[in-house]
Coordinates of C-alpha atoms in Angstrom, one line a residue:
X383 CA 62.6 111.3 125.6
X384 CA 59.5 110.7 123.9
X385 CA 59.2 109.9 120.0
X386 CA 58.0 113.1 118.2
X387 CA 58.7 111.5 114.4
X388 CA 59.6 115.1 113.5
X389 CA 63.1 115.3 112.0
X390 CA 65.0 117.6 109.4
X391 CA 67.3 117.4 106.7
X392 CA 71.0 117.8 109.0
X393 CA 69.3 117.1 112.5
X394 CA 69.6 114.3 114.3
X395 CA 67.5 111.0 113.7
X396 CA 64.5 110.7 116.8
X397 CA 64.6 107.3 117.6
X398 CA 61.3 104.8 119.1
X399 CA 62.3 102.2 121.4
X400 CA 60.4 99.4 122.2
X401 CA 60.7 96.0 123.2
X402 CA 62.2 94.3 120.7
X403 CA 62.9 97.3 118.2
X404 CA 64.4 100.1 117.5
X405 CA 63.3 102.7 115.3
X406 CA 65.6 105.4 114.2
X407 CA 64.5 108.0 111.2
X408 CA 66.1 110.6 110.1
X409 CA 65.4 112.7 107.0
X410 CA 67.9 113.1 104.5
X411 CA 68.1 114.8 100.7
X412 CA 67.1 117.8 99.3
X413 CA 63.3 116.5 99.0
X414 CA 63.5 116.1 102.8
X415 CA 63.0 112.4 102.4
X416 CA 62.8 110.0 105.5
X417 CA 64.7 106.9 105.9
X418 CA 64.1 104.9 108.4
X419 CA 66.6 102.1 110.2
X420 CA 65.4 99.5 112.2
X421 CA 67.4 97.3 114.5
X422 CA 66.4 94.1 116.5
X423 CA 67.1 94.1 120.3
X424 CA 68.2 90.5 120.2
X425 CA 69.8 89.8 117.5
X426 CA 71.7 93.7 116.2
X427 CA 70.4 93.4 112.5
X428 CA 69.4 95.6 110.9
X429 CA 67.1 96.6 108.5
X430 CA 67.6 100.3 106.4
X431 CA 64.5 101.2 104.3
X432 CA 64.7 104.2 101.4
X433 CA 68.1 105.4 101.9
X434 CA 67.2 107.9 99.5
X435 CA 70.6 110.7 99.7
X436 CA 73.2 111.3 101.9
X437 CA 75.3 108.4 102.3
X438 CA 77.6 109.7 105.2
X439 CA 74.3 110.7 107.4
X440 CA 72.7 107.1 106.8
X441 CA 76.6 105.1 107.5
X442 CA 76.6 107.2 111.1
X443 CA 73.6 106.2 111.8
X444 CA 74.1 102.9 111.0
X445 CA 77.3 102.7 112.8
X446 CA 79.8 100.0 112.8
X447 CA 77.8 97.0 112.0
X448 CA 78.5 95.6 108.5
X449 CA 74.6 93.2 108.6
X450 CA 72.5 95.8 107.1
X451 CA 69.9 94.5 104.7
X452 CA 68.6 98.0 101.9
X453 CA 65.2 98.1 100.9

């Protein structure tokens, strides 16, 4: 599937894969604001930038792993 960046508030996150990265975003909040979550092929970190709202959406899409750094 190709990456569109278009996302709204209760859909799904579209996600970029390249290489060594993974970019997820999804758009959260009543301001429709995107947060972003990127994840290292190699290594699993993680790295969640303006989790703005909506704490359950942002915990699914970060899943299980605890190593989440918020900017």
């Amino acid at each position: 599937m190709t990456y569109s960046g278009v996302v709204k508030v209760g859909g799904p996150a579209d996600v970029h894969e390249l290489t060594d990265l993974m970019i997820s975003k999804v758009a959260v909040g009543p301001m429709d604001n995107n947060a972003y979550l990127l994840r290292c092929r190699a290594t699993g970190e993680q790295l969640l930038i303006d989790a703005a709202n909506d704490a359950d959406t942002l915990l699914t899409l970060i899943g299980d792993d605890a190593h989440v750094h918020l900017l």
